[in-house]
Coordinates of C-alpha atoms in Angstrom, one line a residue:
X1 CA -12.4 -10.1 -8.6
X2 CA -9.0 -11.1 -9.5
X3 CA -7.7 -9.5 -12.4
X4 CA -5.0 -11.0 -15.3
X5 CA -3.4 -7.5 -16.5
X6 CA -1.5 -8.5 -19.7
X7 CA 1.7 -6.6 -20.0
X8 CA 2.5 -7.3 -23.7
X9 CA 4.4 -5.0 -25.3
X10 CA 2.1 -2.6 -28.1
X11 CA 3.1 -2.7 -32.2
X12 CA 6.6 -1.9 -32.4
X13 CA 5.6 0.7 -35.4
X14 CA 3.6 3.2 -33.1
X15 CA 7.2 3.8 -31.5
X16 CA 8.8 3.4 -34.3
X17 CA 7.0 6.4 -36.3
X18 CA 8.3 8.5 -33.1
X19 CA 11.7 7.5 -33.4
X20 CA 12.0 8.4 -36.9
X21 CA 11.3 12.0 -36.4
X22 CA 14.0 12.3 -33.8
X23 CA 17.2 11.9 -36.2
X24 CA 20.7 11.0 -35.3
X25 CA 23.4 12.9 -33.6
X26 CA 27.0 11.9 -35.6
X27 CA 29.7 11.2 -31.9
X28 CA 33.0 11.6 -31.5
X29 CA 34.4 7.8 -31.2
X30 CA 36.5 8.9 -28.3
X31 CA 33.8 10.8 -26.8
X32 CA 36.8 13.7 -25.9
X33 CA 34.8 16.5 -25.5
X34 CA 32.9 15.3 -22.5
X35 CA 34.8 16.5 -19.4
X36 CA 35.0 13.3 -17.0
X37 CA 35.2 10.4 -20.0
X38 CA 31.8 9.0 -19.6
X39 CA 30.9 6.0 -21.5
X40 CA 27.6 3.8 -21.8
X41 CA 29.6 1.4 -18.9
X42 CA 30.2 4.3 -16.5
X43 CA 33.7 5.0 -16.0
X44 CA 34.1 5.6 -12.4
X45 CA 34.6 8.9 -11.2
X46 CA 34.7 11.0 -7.7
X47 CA 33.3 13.6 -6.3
X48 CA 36.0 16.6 -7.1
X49 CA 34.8 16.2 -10.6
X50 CA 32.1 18.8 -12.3
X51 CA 29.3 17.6 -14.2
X52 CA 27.2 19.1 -17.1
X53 CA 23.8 17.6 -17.5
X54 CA 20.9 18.4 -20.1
X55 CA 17.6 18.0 -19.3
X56 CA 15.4 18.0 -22.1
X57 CA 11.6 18.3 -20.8
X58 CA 8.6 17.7 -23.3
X59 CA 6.3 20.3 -21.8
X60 CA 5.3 22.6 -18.9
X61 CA 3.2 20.7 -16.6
X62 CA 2.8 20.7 -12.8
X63 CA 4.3 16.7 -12.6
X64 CA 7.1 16.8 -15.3
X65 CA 8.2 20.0 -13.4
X66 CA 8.1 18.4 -10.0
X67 CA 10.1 15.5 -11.4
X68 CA 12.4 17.6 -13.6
X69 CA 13.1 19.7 -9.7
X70 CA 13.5 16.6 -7.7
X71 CA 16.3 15.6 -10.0
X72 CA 18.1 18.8 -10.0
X73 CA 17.5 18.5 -6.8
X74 CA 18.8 15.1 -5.6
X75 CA 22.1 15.6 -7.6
X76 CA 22.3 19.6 -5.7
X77 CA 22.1 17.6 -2.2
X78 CA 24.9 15.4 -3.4
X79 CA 27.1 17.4 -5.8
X80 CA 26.7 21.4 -4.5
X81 CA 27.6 23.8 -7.2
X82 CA 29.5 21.0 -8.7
X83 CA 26.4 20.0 -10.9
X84 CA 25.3 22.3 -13.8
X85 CA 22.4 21.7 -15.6
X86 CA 21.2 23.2 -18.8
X87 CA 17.2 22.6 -18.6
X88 CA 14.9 22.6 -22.0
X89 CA 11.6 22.6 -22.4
X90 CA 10.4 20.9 -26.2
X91 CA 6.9 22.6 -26.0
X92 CA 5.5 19.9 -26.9
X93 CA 7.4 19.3 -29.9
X94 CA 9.3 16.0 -31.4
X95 CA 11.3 18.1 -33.8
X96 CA 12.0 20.3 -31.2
X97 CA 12.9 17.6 -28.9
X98 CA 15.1 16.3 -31.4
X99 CA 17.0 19.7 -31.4
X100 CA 17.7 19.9 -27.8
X101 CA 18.6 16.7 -27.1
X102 CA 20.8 16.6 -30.5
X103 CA 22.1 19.6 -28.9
X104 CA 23.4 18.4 -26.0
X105 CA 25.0 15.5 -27.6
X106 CA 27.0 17.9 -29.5
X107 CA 28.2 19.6 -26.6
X108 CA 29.1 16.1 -25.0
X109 CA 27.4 16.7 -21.9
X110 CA 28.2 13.9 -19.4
X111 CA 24.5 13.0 -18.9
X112 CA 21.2 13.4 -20.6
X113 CA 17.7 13.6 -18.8
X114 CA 14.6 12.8 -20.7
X115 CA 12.2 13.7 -19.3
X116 CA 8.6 12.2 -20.5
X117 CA 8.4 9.7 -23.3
X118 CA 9.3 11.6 -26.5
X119 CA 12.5 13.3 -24.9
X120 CA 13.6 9.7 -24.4
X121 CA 12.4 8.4 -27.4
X122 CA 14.8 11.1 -29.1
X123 CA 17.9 11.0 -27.0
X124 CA 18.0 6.9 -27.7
X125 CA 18.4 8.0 -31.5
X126 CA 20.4 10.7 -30.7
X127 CA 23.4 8.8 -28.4
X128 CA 24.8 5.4 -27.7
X129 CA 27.6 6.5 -25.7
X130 CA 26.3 9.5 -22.9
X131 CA 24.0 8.2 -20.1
X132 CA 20.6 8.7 -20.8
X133 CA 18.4 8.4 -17.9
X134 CA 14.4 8.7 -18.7
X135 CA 11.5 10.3 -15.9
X136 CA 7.7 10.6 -16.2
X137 CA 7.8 7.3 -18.7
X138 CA 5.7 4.9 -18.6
X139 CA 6.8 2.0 -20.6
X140 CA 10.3 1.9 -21.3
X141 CA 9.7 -1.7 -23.5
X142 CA 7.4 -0.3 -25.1
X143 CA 9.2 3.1 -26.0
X144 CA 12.3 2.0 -26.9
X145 CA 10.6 -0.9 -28.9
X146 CA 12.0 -3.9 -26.5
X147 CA 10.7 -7.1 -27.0
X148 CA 12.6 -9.1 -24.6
X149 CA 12.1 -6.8 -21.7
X150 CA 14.2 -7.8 -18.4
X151 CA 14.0 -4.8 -16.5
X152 CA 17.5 -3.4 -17.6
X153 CA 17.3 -1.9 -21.5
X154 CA 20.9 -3.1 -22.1
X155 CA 21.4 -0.1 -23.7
X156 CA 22.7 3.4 -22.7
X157 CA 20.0 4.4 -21.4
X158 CA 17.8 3.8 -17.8
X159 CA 15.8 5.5 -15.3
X160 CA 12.6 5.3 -13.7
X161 CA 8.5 4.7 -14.4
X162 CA 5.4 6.7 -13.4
X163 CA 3.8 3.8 -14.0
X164 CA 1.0 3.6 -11.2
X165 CA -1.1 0.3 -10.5
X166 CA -3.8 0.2 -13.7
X167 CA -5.4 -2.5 -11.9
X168 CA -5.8 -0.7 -8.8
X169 CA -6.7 2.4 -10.9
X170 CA -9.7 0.5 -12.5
X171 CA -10.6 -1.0 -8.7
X172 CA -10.7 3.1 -7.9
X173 CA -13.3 3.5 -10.9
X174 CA -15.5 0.4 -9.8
X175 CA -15.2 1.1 -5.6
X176 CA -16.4 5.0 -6.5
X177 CA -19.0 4.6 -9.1
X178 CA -20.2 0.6 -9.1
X179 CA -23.2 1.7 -11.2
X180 CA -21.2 2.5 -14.5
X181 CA -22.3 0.8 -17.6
X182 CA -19.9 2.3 -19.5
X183 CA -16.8 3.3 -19.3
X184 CA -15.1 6.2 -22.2
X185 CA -11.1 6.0 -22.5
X186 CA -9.8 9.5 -23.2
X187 CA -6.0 9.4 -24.5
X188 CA -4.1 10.7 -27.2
X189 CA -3.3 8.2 -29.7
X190 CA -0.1 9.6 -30.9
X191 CA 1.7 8.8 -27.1
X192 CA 2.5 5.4 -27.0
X193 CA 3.0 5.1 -23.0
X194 CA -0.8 6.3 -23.2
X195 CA -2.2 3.2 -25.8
X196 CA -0.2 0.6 -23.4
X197 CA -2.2 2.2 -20.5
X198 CA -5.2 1.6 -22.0
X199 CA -4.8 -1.9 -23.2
X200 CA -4.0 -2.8 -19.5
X201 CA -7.2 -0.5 -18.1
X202 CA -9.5 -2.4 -20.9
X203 CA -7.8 -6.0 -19.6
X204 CA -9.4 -4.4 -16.0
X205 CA -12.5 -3.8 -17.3
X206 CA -13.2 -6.8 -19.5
X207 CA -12.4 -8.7 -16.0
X208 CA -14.9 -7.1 -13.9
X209 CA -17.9 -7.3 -17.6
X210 CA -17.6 -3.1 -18.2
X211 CA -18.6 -2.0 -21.0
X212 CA -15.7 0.5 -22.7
X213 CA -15.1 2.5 -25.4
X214 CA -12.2 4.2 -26.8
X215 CA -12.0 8.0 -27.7
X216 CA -8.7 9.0 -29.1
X217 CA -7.3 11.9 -30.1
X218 CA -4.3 12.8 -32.8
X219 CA -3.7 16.0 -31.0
X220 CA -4.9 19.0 -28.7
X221 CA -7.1 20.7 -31.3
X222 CA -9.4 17.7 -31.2
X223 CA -9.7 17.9 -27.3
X224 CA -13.2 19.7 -27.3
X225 CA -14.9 17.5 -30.1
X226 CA -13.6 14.2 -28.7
X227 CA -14.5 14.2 -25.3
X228 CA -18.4 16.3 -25.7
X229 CA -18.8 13.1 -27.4
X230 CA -17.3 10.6 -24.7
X231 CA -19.2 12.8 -22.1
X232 CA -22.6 12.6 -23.8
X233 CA -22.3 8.8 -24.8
X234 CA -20.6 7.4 -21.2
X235 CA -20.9 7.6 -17.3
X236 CA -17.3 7.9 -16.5
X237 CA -14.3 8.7 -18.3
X238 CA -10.9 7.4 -17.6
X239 CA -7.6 9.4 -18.7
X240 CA -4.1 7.9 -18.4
X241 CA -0.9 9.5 -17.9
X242 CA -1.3 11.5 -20.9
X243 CA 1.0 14.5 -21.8
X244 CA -1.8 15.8 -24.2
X245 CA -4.6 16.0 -22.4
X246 CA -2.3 16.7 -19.3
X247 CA -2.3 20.1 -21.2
X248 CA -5.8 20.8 -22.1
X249 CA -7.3 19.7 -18.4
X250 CA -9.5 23.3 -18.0
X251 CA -11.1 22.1 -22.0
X252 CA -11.9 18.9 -20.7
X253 CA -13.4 20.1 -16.8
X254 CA -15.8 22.6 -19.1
X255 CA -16.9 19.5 -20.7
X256 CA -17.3 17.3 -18.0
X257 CA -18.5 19.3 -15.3
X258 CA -21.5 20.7 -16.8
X259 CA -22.3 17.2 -18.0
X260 CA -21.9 15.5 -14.8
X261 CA -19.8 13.1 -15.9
X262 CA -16.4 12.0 -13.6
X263 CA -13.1 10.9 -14.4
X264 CA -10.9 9.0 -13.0
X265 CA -6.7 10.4 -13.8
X266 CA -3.8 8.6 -14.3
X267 CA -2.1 10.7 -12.2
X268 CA -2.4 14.0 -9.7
X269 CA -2.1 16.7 -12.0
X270 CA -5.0 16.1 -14.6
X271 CA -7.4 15.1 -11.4
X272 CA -6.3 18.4 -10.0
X273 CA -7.9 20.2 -13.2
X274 CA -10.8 18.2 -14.5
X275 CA -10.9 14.9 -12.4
X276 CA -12.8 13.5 -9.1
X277 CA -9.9 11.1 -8.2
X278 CA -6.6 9.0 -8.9
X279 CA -4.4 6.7 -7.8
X280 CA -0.7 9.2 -8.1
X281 CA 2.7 9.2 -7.2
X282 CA 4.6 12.0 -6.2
X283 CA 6.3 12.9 -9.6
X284 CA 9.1 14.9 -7.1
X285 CA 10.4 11.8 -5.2
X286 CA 10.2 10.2 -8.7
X287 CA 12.9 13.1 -10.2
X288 CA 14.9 12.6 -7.2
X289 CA 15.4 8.9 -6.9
X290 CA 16.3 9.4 -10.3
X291 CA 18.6 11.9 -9.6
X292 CA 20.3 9.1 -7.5
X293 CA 20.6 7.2 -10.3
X294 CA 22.6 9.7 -11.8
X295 CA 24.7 9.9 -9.1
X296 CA 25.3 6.4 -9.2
X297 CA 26.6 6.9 -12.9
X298 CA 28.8 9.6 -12.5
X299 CA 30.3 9.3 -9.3
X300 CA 30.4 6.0 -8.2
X301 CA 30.9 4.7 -12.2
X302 CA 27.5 2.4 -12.0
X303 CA 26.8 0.9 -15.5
X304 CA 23.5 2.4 -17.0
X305 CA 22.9 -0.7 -19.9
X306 CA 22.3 -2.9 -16.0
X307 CA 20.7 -0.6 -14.4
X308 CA 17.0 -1.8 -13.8
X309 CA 14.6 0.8 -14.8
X310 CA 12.8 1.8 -11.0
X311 CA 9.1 2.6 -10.0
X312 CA 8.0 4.8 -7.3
X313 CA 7.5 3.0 -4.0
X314 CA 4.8 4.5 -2.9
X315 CA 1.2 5.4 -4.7
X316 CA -1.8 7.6 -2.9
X317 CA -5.5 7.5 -3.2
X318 CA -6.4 10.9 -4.0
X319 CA -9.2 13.4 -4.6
X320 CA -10.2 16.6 -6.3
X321 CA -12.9 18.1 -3.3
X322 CA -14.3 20.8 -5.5
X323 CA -15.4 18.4 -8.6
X324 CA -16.6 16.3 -5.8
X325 CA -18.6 18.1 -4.3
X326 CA -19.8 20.1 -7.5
X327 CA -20.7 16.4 -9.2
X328 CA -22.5 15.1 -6.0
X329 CA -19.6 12.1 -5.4
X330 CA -18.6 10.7 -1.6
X331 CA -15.4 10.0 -1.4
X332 CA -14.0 7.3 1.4
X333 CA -12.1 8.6 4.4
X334 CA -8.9 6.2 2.9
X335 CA -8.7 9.0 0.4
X336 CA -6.0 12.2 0.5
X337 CA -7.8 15.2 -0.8
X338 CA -5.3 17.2 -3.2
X339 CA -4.0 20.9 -2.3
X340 CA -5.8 23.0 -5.0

């Protein structure tokens, strides 16, 4: 069946209540402290230069480290020991967030990765001068509160999406379990990439007649009441690219297992704890083509307020075998089964 995935852009106040916790960073007009002179147009550089990056990461997780390594690892290739990065991790943590990336603005680093929503989220109030470029984000419109999105943010800021198909995510739920009457949306309501996910996944369902239901959670300590009720009340359960529940995959696969319920990820990391399949990018080749971007900025002086915001080219059909197999579910031969 054809499906009409609307693409509107979510209340501006969800990312605005996020933005206000991130506080503002007071710059030096002439930016002076940064070594090579960088500026939100890019002043054009060369390769004898040296360059010090902060990466500010929102948690520990198998994909935001894969993409936080294939950035380091892209500019390495490029740049040798000429590239120093100072890398963060926010635990989890706006205000914490705030602090690094507040941090690194004070230190007038020559380029800021954000890496996952909230990093980016932070860094936008933090700069208008250093070039932020954002990783493992979903919706840049949407988390930068965008209306008129082009593809470019017109800002200082760019980088690339994790965004994978929701469509062809949904297709993956019908193709694997046609049977479902009912369909429970696990997310946390406090990430906005994570709502616009599942307004596009409902769109998919209310095109093919599924019955839904949303189960959304504030935070982690709600993980184990929230979904024993989803699992009890719904054949499969869908979870988006969601940073929260990213973290609390073994609480959910205790759940779910033992129920015999299936979910269907967002991406590879929370099917390789609690789910039977996905439709993932590589979160790697995402770091590192947006590690290129940064090259692009420093090197060869490429304006980041243009720069389109890029997707991974290529998505994969994968599957957890051990759920599988413990849930009773076939899987089609088109189908990559994930490394455990």
């Amino acid at each position: 069946m054809k499906k009409k995935i609307m693409s509107a852009v979510l209340c501006a106040a969800l990312a605005a209540a996020t933005l206000m916790g991130c506080g503002e960073t007071t710059e030096n007009n002439n930016n002076s402290g940064n070594t090579n002179g960088n500026t939100t147009s890019g002043s054009t550089t060369n390769e004898d230069a040296s360059y010090n990056i902060g990466i500010c990461q929102l948690i520990e997780h198998p994909a935001l480290d894969a993409a936080t390594l294939g950035f380091q690892d892209a500019l390495k290739d490029k740049l040798g020991d000429k590239v120093t990065f100072d890398v963060q991790d926010a635990q989890g943590e706006q205000t914490t967030a705030a602090t690094i990336v507040n941090g690194f603005v004070s230190s007038n680093y020559d380029l800021i990765l954000a890496n996952a929503t909230t990093p980016l989220q932070c860094a936008a109030a933090a700069t208008t001068k250093i070039p932020v470029l954002g990783t493992s984000v979903t919706d840049y419109a949407t988390a930068l509160e965008i209306a008129d999105w082009n593809g470019a943010t017109g800002r200082n800021i760019s980088g690339t999406s994790d965004l994978a198909p929701i469509d062809e995510q949904e297709n993956m739920l019908v193709e694997l379990f046609p049977d479902a009457q009912k369909v429970g949306l696990l997310y946390c309501t406090a990430e906005a990439n994570s709502v616009y996910q599942i307004k596009l996944f409902e769109a998919a369902l209310d095109a093919d007649g599924i019955a839904y239901q949303e189960y959304g959670i504030a935070d982690s300590n709600e993980v184990q009441a929230v979904v024993s009720t989803a699992a009890s009340e719904c054949d499969v359960l869908y979870i988006p690219t969601d940073n929260t529940l990213a973290n609390c995959t073994e609480t959910v696969y205790n759940i779910v297992v033992p129920a015999g319920v299936p979910v269907i990820a967002g991406e590879e990391g929370i099917c390789s704890g609690c789910g039977v399949a996905t439709l993932s990018i590589s979160y790697y080749d995402l770091g590192y083509q947006t590690g290129l971007m940064a090259y692009e900025i420093l090197v060869n002086g490429a304006d980041v307020t243009t720069m389109n915001v890029q997707y991974a080219s290529e998505v994969t059909k994968e599957y957890n075998a051990e759920i599988c197999d413990k849930l009773g579910v076939t899987i089609p031969d088109t189908y990559k089964a994930i490394e455990q």
